[in-house]
Amino acid sequence: MFIVVGLGNPGREYARTRHNVGFDVIDVLSEKHHIQLTKNAMHGQIGEGFVGGEKLVLVKPQTFMNLSGQCVTELVSWYKPEMDHLLLVYDDIDLPLGKLRMREKGSAGTHNGMRSVIGLLGRQDFPRLRVGVGKKPEGWELADWVLSHYQTEADRKTQFDAFLRAADVVDDLMKNGLESAMQHLALDGEHDCAERNLLSALLQRHADGERAGVTYPREAMREAREPRVPAGV
């Protein structure tokens, strides 16, 4: 069994912000593996399913970010996973936009959500996948930066591609283990047409974000619906 927890803030006003990349990766995994987050328990939205015969639990904590540890400690108490099968996904301001980094353990750094998780768990020996959101520009307060939306379609496409790659890394982790998943990041390859078709429904759902002006780029939606045909085919 694997548990993947994407950190973020609940509420529509926080949807698709930099601080909520963990929720976005969970959305991709949910769509990709047909696992709906229909259970509300342990201070989180939870979905359970199977991938290649392995149980996968997807979680979005419904506390606010700084209290994420409440949800994670309850999950660990209930499911009792091996700690190397508990993956936390969250944003990192020290990584360029769309860059992914994976570690098998370590401190929380400056991330308040991870500080809450490690503080309440009393341990840090579990893997984490960080998604870069870029350094705050000069003159910005940190809180305003991480709670901001992506300013351009190019930025939104960069991030959505990062979410796709993050989902691939989770799949690799489940199938082949942590070392393979970390190597997977170094490859950083393109997604095949089948995967983009599979995720087209998710992109369509993101179109609903136009109510807040935070949709992912239309060109990404077109790629999902009309994937490129390789030369010579």
PDB file of C-alpha atoms in Angstrom:
ATOM      1  CA  MET A   1       0.000   0.000   0.000  1.00  0.00           C
ATOM      2  CA  PHE A   2       1.128   3.517  -0.850  1.00  0.00           C
ATOM      3  CA  ILE A   3      -0.292   6.746   0.535  1.00  0.00           C
ATOM      4  CA  VAL A   4       0.239   9.936  -1.472  1.00  0.00           C
ATOM      5  CA  VAL A   5      -0.611  13.159   0.340  1.00  0.00           C
ATOM      6  CA  GLY A   6      -0.702  16.385  -1.647  1.00  0.00           C
ATOM      7  CA  LEU A   7      -0.401  19.439   0.572  1.00  0.00           C
ATOM      8  CA  GLY A   8      -2.506  22.527  -0.058  1.00  0.00           C
ATOM      9  CA  ASN A   9      -5.234  24.788   1.262  1.00  0.00           C
ATOM     10  CA  PRO A  10      -8.921  23.880   0.950  1.00  0.00           C
ATOM     11  CA  GLY A  11     -11.346  26.301  -0.676  1.00  0.00           C
ATOM     12  CA  ARG A  12     -11.956  27.570  -4.201  1.00  0.00           C
ATOM     13  CA  GLU A  13     -10.046  30.778  -3.570  1.00  0.00           C
ATOM     14  CA  TYR A  14      -6.834  28.758  -3.207  1.00  0.00           C
ATOM     15  CA  ALA A  15      -7.372  26.472  -6.211  1.00  0.00           C
ATOM     16  CA  ARG A  16      -4.519  26.490  -8.777  1.00  0.00           C
ATOM     17  CA  THR A  17      -2.294  28.690  -6.634  1.00  0.00           C
ATOM     18  CA  ARG A  18       1.406  27.973  -6.218  1.00  0.00           C
ATOM     19  CA  HIS A  19       0.913  26.680  -2.682  1.00  0.00           C
ATOM     20  CA  ASN A  20      -1.602  24.098  -3.925  1.00  0.00           C
ATOM     21  CA  VAL A  21       0.565  22.108  -6.321  1.00  0.00           C
ATOM     22  CA  GLY A  22       0.141  19.089  -4.045  1.00  0.00           C
ATOM     23  CA  PHE A  23      -3.613  19.153  -4.646  1.00  0.00           C
ATOM     24  CA  ASP A  24      -3.024  19.515  -8.402  1.00  0.00           C
ATOM     25  CA  VAL A  25      -0.805  16.419  -8.513  1.00  0.00           C
ATOM     26  CA  ILE A  26      -3.461  14.483  -6.588  1.00  0.00           C
ATOM     27  CA  ASP A  27      -6.033  15.619  -9.188  1.00  0.00           C
ATOM     28  CA  VAL A  28      -3.867  14.207 -11.983  1.00  0.00           C
ATOM     29  CA  LEU A  29      -3.363  10.907 -10.161  1.00  0.00           C
ATOM     30  CA  SER A  30      -7.087  10.721  -9.416  1.00  0.00           C
ATOM     31  CA  GLU A  31      -7.974  11.144 -13.082  1.00  0.00           C
ATOM     32  CA  LYS A  32      -5.213   8.891 -14.359  1.00  0.00           C
ATOM     33  CA  HIS A  33      -6.107   5.961 -12.108  1.00  0.00           C
ATOM     34  CA  HIS A  34      -9.853   6.558 -11.784  1.00  0.00           C
ATOM     35  CA  ILE A  35      -9.666   7.033  -8.036  1.00  0.00           C
ATOM     36  CA  GLN A  36     -12.261   9.482  -6.775  1.00  0.00           C
ATOM     37  CA  LEU A  37     -11.706  11.260  -3.465  1.00  0.00           C
ATOM     38  CA  THR A  38     -15.156  10.576  -2.046  1.00  0.00           C
ATOM     39  CA  LYS A  39     -14.316   9.874   1.578  1.00  0.00           C
ATOM     40  CA  ASN A  40     -14.136  12.682   4.137  1.00  0.00           C
ATOM     41  CA  ALA A  41     -12.266  11.489   7.200  1.00  0.00           C
ATOM     42  CA  MET A  42      -9.139  12.117   9.249  1.00  0.00           C
ATOM     43  CA  HIS A  43      -9.197  15.828   8.368  1.00  0.00           C
ATOM     44  CA  GLY A  44      -8.854  15.010   4.679  1.00  0.00           C
ATOM     45  CA  GLN A  45     -10.472  14.072   1.382  1.00  0.00           C
ATOM     46  CA  ILE A  46      -9.485  10.481   0.657  1.00  0.00           C
ATOM     47  CA  GLY A  47      -9.691   8.173  -2.337  1.00  0.00           C
ATOM     48  CA  GLU A  48      -8.715   4.512  -2.410  1.00  0.00           C
ATOM     49  CA  GLY A  49      -8.010   2.295  -5.402  1.00  0.00           C
ATOM     50  CA  PHE A  50      -5.576  -0.178  -6.903  1.00  0.00           C
ATOM     51  CA  VAL A  51      -2.778   0.347  -9.408  1.00  0.00           C
ATOM     52  CA  GLY A  52      -1.142  -2.800 -10.758  1.00  0.00           C
ATOM     53  CA  GLY A  53      -2.504  -4.795  -7.842  1.00  0.00           C
ATOM     54  CA  GLU A  54      -1.082  -2.332  -5.280  1.00  0.00           C
ATOM     55  CA  LYS A  55      -3.415  -0.307  -3.089  1.00  0.00           C
ATOM     56  CA  LEU A  56      -3.082   3.458  -3.592  1.00  0.00           C
ATOM     57  CA  VAL A  57      -4.549   5.995  -1.183  1.00  0.00           C
ATOM     58  CA  LEU A  58      -4.773   9.600  -2.411  1.00  0.00           C
ATOM     59  CA  VAL A  59      -5.268  12.363   0.117  1.00  0.00           C
ATOM     60  CA  LYS A  60      -5.892  16.117   0.206  1.00  0.00           C
ATOM     61  CA  PRO A  61      -5.714  17.398   3.796  1.00  0.00           C
ATOM     62  CA  GLN A  62      -8.633  19.700   4.601  1.00  0.00           C
ATOM     63  CA  THR A  63      -6.933  21.535   7.408  1.00  0.00           C
ATOM     64  CA  PHE A  64      -5.122  24.609   6.234  1.00  0.00           C
ATOM     65  CA  MET A  65      -1.517  24.178   5.173  1.00  0.00           C
ATOM     66  CA  ASN A  66       0.052  24.999   8.525  1.00  0.00           C
ATOM     67  CA  LEU A  67      -1.974  22.240  10.214  1.00  0.00           C
ATOM     68  CA  SER A  68      -1.313  19.506   7.632  1.00  0.00           C
ATOM     69  CA  GLY A  69       0.251  17.267  10.263  1.00  0.00           C
ATOM     70  CA  GLN A  70      -3.139  16.653  11.861  1.00  0.00           C
ATOM     71  CA  CYS A  71      -4.327  14.812   8.778  1.00  0.00           C
ATOM     72  CA  VAL A  72      -1.072  12.947   8.100  1.00  0.00           C
ATOM     73  CA  THR A  73      -0.698  11.648  11.664  1.00  0.00           C
ATOM     74  CA  GLU A  74      -4.266  10.315  11.605  1.00  0.00           C
ATOM     75  CA  LEU A  75      -3.623   8.636   8.252  1.00  0.00           C
ATOM     76  CA  VAL A  76      -0.483   6.941   9.558  1.00  0.00           C
ATOM     77  CA  SER A  77      -2.291   5.814  12.705  1.00  0.00           C
ATOM     78  CA  TRP A  78      -5.183   4.340  10.693  1.00  0.00           C
ATOM     79  CA  TYR A  79      -3.450   2.808   7.652  1.00  0.00           C
ATOM     80  CA  LYS A  80      -0.127   1.982   9.357  1.00  0.00           C
ATOM     81  CA  PRO A  81       1.949   2.212   6.130  1.00  0.00           C
ATOM     82  CA  GLU A  82       5.622   1.462   5.830  1.00  0.00           C
ATOM     83  CA  MET A  83       7.160   4.906   6.078  1.00  0.00           C
ATOM     84  CA  ASP A  84       8.882   4.601   2.704  1.00  0.00           C
ATOM     85  CA  HIS A  85       5.400   4.082   1.227  1.00  0.00           C
ATOM     86  CA  LEU A  86       4.172   7.459   2.493  1.00  0.00           C
ATOM     87  CA  LEU A  87       4.835  10.213  -0.077  1.00  0.00           C
ATOM     88  CA  LEU A  88       4.262  13.917   0.562  1.00  0.00           C
ATOM     89  CA  VAL A  89       3.918  16.258  -2.453  1.00  0.00           C
ATOM     90  CA  TYR A  90       4.274  20.013  -1.991  1.00  0.00           C
ATOM     91  CA  ASP A  91       5.570  23.300  -3.399  1.00  0.00           C
ATOM     92  CA  ASP A  92       9.121  24.599  -3.215  1.00  0.00           C
ATOM     93  CA  ILE A  93      10.021  28.257  -3.745  1.00  0.00           C
ATOM     94  CA  ASP A  94      13.716  27.386  -4.050  1.00  0.00           C
ATOM     95  CA  LEU A  95      13.160  25.373  -7.229  1.00  0.00           C
ATOM     96  CA  PRO A  96      12.503  26.932 -10.647  1.00  0.00           C
ATOM     97  CA  LEU A  97       8.945  26.796 -11.909  1.00  0.00           C
ATOM     98  CA  GLY A  98       8.048  23.246 -12.972  1.00  0.00           C
ATOM     99  CA  LYS A  99      11.237  21.620 -11.637  1.00  0.00           C
ATOM    100  CA  LEU A 100      10.802  18.416  -9.616  1.00  0.00           C
ATOM    101  CA  ARG A 101      12.968  17.115  -6.790  1.00  0.00           C
ATOM    102  CA  MET A 102      12.600  13.927  -4.749  1.00  0.00           C
ATOM    103  CA  ARG A 103      14.254  12.975  -1.468  1.00  0.00           C
ATOM    104  CA  GLU A 104      13.917   9.860   0.643  1.00  0.00           C
ATOM    105  CA  LYS A 105      13.923  11.801   3.931  1.00  0.00           C
ATOM    106  CA  GLY A 106      14.996  15.093   5.441  1.00  0.00           C
ATOM    107  CA  SER A 107      13.965  18.221   7.260  1.00  0.00           C
ATOM    108  CA  ALA A 108      11.020  20.472   6.463  1.00  0.00           C
ATOM    109  CA  GLY A 109      13.163  23.371   5.332  1.00  0.00           C
ATOM    110  CA  THR A 110      11.080  26.536   5.283  1.00  0.00           C
ATOM    111  CA  HIS A 111       7.793  24.818   4.386  1.00  0.00           C
ATOM    112  CA  ASN A 112       5.218  25.285   7.153  1.00  0.00           C
ATOM    113  CA  GLY A 113       3.054  22.386   6.035  1.00  0.00           C
ATOM    114  CA  MET A 114       5.989  20.000   6.251  1.00  0.00           C
ATOM    115  CA  ARG A 115       6.998  21.473   9.603  1.00  0.00           C
ATOM    116  CA  SER A 116       3.559  20.555  10.898  1.00  0.00           C
ATOM    117  CA  VAL A 117       3.788  17.028   9.450  1.00  0.00           C
ATOM    118  CA  ILE A 118       7.258  16.294  10.840  1.00  0.00           C
ATOM    119  CA  GLY A 119       6.499  17.959  14.155  1.00  0.00           C
ATOM    120  CA  LEU A 120       3.362  15.893  14.804  1.00  0.00           C
ATOM    121  CA  LEU A 121       4.693  12.642  13.355  1.00  0.00           C
ATOM    122  CA  GLY A 122       7.903  13.004  15.323  1.00  0.00           C
ATOM    123  CA  ARG A 123       9.935  11.644  12.414  1.00  0.00           C
ATOM    124  CA  GLN A 124      11.135  12.621   8.949  1.00  0.00           C
ATOM    125  CA  ASP A 125      12.093   9.277   7.420  1.00  0.00           C
ATOM    126  CA  PHE A 126       9.561   9.332   4.567  1.00  0.00           C
ATOM    127  CA  PRO A 127       9.945  10.394   0.917  1.00  0.00           C
ATOM    128  CA  ARG A 128       8.775  13.694  -0.443  1.00  0.00           C
ATOM    129  CA  LEU A 129       8.327  15.103  -3.943  1.00  0.00           C
ATOM    130  CA  ARG A 130       8.755  18.861  -4.318  1.00  0.00           C
ATOM    131  CA  VAL A 131       7.358  20.873  -7.224  1.00  0.00           C
ATOM    132  CA  GLY A 132       9.118  24.141  -8.009  1.00  0.00           C
ATOM    133  CA  VAL A 133       7.029  27.306  -8.016  1.00  0.00           C
ATOM    134  CA  GLY A 134       9.884  29.776  -8.434  1.00  0.00           C
ATOM    135  CA  LYS A 135      11.436  32.349  -6.149  1.00  0.00           C
ATOM    136  CA  LYS A 136       9.311  35.296  -5.113  1.00  0.00           C
ATOM    137  CA  PRO A 137      10.008  38.427  -7.127  1.00  0.00           C
ATOM    138  CA  GLU A 138      11.584  41.418  -5.457  1.00  0.00           C
ATOM    139  CA  GLY A 139       9.017  43.441  -3.567  1.00  0.00           C
ATOM    140  CA  TRP A 140       6.630  40.533  -2.975  1.00  0.00           C
ATOM    141  CA  GLU A 141       5.720  39.167   0.440  1.00  0.00           C
ATOM    142  CA  LEU A 142       6.279  35.406   0.591  1.00  0.00           C
ATOM    143  CA  ALA A 143       2.667  34.676   1.583  1.00  0.00           C
ATOM    144  CA  ASP A 144       1.357  36.721  -1.344  1.00  0.00           C
ATOM    145  CA  TRP A 145       3.680  34.899  -3.747  1.00  0.00           C
ATOM    146  CA  VAL A 146       2.793  31.333  -2.769  1.00  0.00           C
ATOM    147  CA  LEU A 147      -0.924  32.171  -2.725  1.00  0.00           C
ATOM    148  CA  SER A 148      -0.758  33.766  -6.180  1.00  0.00           C
ATOM    149  CA  HIS A 149      -1.901  32.228  -9.453  1.00  0.00           C
ATOM    150  CA  TYR A 150       0.332  31.707 -12.471  1.00  0.00           C
ATOM    151  CA  GLN A 151       0.506  34.908 -14.469  1.00  0.00           C
ATOM    152  CA  THR A 152       0.852  33.561 -18.025  1.00  0.00           C
ATOM    153  CA  GLU A 153      -0.345  30.666 -20.148  1.00  0.00           C
ATOM    154  CA  ALA A 154       3.276  29.609 -20.568  1.00  0.00           C
ATOM    155  CA  ASP A 155       3.634  29.340 -16.781  1.00  0.00           C
ATOM    156  CA  ARG A 156       0.415  27.358 -16.492  1.00  0.00           C
ATOM    157  CA  LYS A 157       1.557  24.959 -19.209  1.00  0.00           C
ATOM    158  CA  THR A 158       4.939  24.543 -17.494  1.00  0.00           C
ATOM    159  CA  GLN A 159       3.229  23.652 -14.239  1.00  0.00           C
ATOM    160  CA  PHE A 160       0.695  21.301 -15.759  1.00  0.00           C
ATOM    161  CA  ASP A 161       3.484  19.421 -17.494  1.00  0.00           C
ATOM    162  CA  ALA A 162       5.201  19.209 -14.091  1.00  0.00           C
ATOM    163  CA  PHE A 163       2.055  17.670 -12.597  1.00  0.00           C
ATOM    164  CA  LEU A 164       2.015  15.050 -15.363  1.00  0.00           C
ATOM    165  CA  ARG A 165       5.654  14.208 -14.703  1.00  0.00           C
ATOM    166  CA  ALA A 166       5.004  14.045 -10.963  1.00  0.00           C
ATOM    167  CA  ALA A 167       2.244  11.487 -11.562  1.00  0.00           C
ATOM    168  CA  ASP A 168       4.695   9.421 -13.632  1.00  0.00           C
ATOM    169  CA  VAL A 169       7.179   9.542 -10.768  1.00  0.00           C
ATOM    170  CA  VAL A 170       4.538   8.269  -8.334  1.00  0.00           C
ATOM    171  CA  ASP A 171       3.768   5.381 -10.685  1.00  0.00           C
ATOM    172  CA  ASP A 172       7.462   4.543 -10.930  1.00  0.00           C
ATOM    173  CA  LEU A 173       7.802   4.680  -7.151  1.00  0.00           C
ATOM    174  CA  MET A 174       4.979   2.188  -6.712  1.00  0.00           C
ATOM    175  CA  LYS A 175       6.206  -0.177  -9.393  1.00  0.00           C
ATOM    176  CA  ASN A 176       9.992  -0.015  -9.080  1.00  0.00           C
ATOM    177  CA  GLY A 177      10.881   1.680  -5.813  1.00  0.00           C
ATOM    178  CA  LEU A 178      12.380   4.947  -4.653  1.00  0.00           C
ATOM    179  CA  GLU A 179      15.737   4.723  -6.441  1.00  0.00           C
ATOM    180  CA  SER A 180      14.046   4.165  -9.790  1.00  0.00           C
ATOM    181  CA  ALA A 181      11.626   7.029  -9.168  1.00  0.00           C
ATOM    182  CA  MET A 182      14.491   9.379  -8.391  1.00  0.00           C
ATOM    183  CA  GLN A 183      16.268   8.327 -11.577  1.00  0.00           C
ATOM    184  CA  HIS A 184      13.027   8.898 -13.452  1.00  0.00           C
ATOM    185  CA  LEU A 185      13.273  12.592 -12.639  1.00  0.00           C
ATOM    186  CA  ALA A 186      16.613  12.814 -14.398  1.00  0.00           C
ATOM    187  CA  LEU A 187      15.030  11.598 -17.649  1.00  0.00           C
ATOM    188  CA  ASP A 188      12.304  14.254 -17.594  1.00  0.00           C
ATOM    189  CA  GLY A 189      10.855  12.978 -20.876  1.00  0.00           C
ATOM    190  CA  GLU A 190       7.801  13.782 -22.945  1.00  0.00           C
ATOM    191  CA  HIS A 191       4.468  12.111 -22.292  1.00  0.00           C
ATOM    192  CA  ASP A 192       3.028   9.856 -24.916  1.00  0.00           C
ATOM    193  CA  CYS A 193      -0.204  10.528 -26.767  1.00  0.00           C
ATOM    194  CA  ALA A 194      -2.137   7.897 -24.863  1.00  0.00           C
ATOM    195  CA  GLU A 195      -1.417   9.583 -21.569  1.00  0.00           C
ATOM    196  CA  ARG A 196      -2.415  12.984 -22.851  1.00  0.00           C
ATOM    197  CA  ASN A 197      -5.709  11.538 -24.080  1.00  0.00           C
ATOM    198  CA  LEU A 198      -6.245   9.847 -20.730  1.00  0.00           C
ATOM    199  CA  LEU A 199      -5.841  13.180 -18.956  1.00  0.00           C
ATOM    200  CA  SER A 200      -7.970  15.226 -21.330  1.00  0.00           C
ATOM    201  CA  ALA A 201     -10.922  14.950 -18.969  1.00  0.00           C
ATOM    202  CA  LEU A 202      -8.841  16.536 -16.239  1.00  0.00           C
ATOM    203  CA  LEU A 203      -7.868  19.406 -18.516  1.00  0.00           C
ATOM    204  CA  GLN A 204     -11.519  19.895 -19.392  1.00  0.00           C
ATOM    205  CA  ARG A 205     -12.358  20.081 -15.705  1.00  0.00           C
ATOM    206  CA  HIS A 206      -9.657  22.709 -15.285  1.00  0.00           C
ATOM    207  CA  ALA A 207     -11.522  24.772 -17.886  1.00  0.00           C
ATOM    208  CA  ASP A 208     -14.093  25.337 -15.161  1.00  0.00           C
ATOM    209  CA  GLY A 209     -11.433  27.473 -13.536  1.00  0.00           C
ATOM    210  CA  GLU A 210     -12.230  30.234 -16.023  1.00  0.00           C
ATOM    211  CA  ARG A 211     -14.628  31.526 -13.411  1.00  0.00           C
ATOM    212  CA  ALA A 212     -11.500  32.648 -11.539  1.00  0.00           C
ATOM    213  CA  GLY A 213      -9.261  33.240 -14.549  1.00  0.00           C
ATOM    214  CA  VAL A 214      -6.847  30.476 -13.571  1.00  0.00           C
ATOM    215  CA  THR A 215      -7.244  27.912 -16.319  1.00  0.00           C
ATOM    216  CA  TYR A 216      -4.410  25.912 -17.738  1.00  0.00           C
ATOM    217  CA  PRO A 217      -3.483  27.006 -21.281  1.00  0.00           C
ATOM    218  CA  ARG A 218      -5.746  26.221 -24.203  1.00  0.00           C
ATOM    219  CA  GLU A 219      -2.808  24.817 -26.163  1.00  0.00           C
ATOM    220  CA  ALA A 220      -2.351  22.153 -23.460  1.00  0.00           C
ATOM    221  CA  MET A 221      -6.034  21.290 -23.767  1.00  0.00           C
ATOM    222  CA  ARG A 222      -5.660  20.979 -27.531  1.00  0.00           C
ATOM    223  CA  GLU A 223      -2.659  18.693 -27.080  1.00  0.00           C
ATOM    224  CA  ALA A 224      -4.716  16.467 -24.814  1.00  0.00           C
ATOM    225  CA  ARG A 225      -7.614  16.240 -27.252  1.00  0.00           C
ATOM    226  CA  GLU A 226      -5.568  16.228 -30.475  1.00  0.00           C
ATOM    227  CA  PRO A 227      -2.198  14.651 -29.641  1.00  0.00           C
ATOM    228  CA  ARG A 228       0.660  15.120 -32.012  1.00  0.00           C
ATOM    229  CA  VAL A 229       1.249  12.321 -34.519  1.00  0.00           C
ATOM    230  CA  PRO A 230       4.942  11.342 -34.726  1.00  0.00           C
ATOM    231  CA  ALA A 231       6.626  12.057 -38.039  1.00  0.00           C
ATOM    232  CA  GLY A 232       6.338   9.214 -40.501  1.00  0.00           C
ATOM    233  CA  VAL A 233       3.180   7.722 -38.976  1.00  0.00           C
TER     234      VAL A 233
END
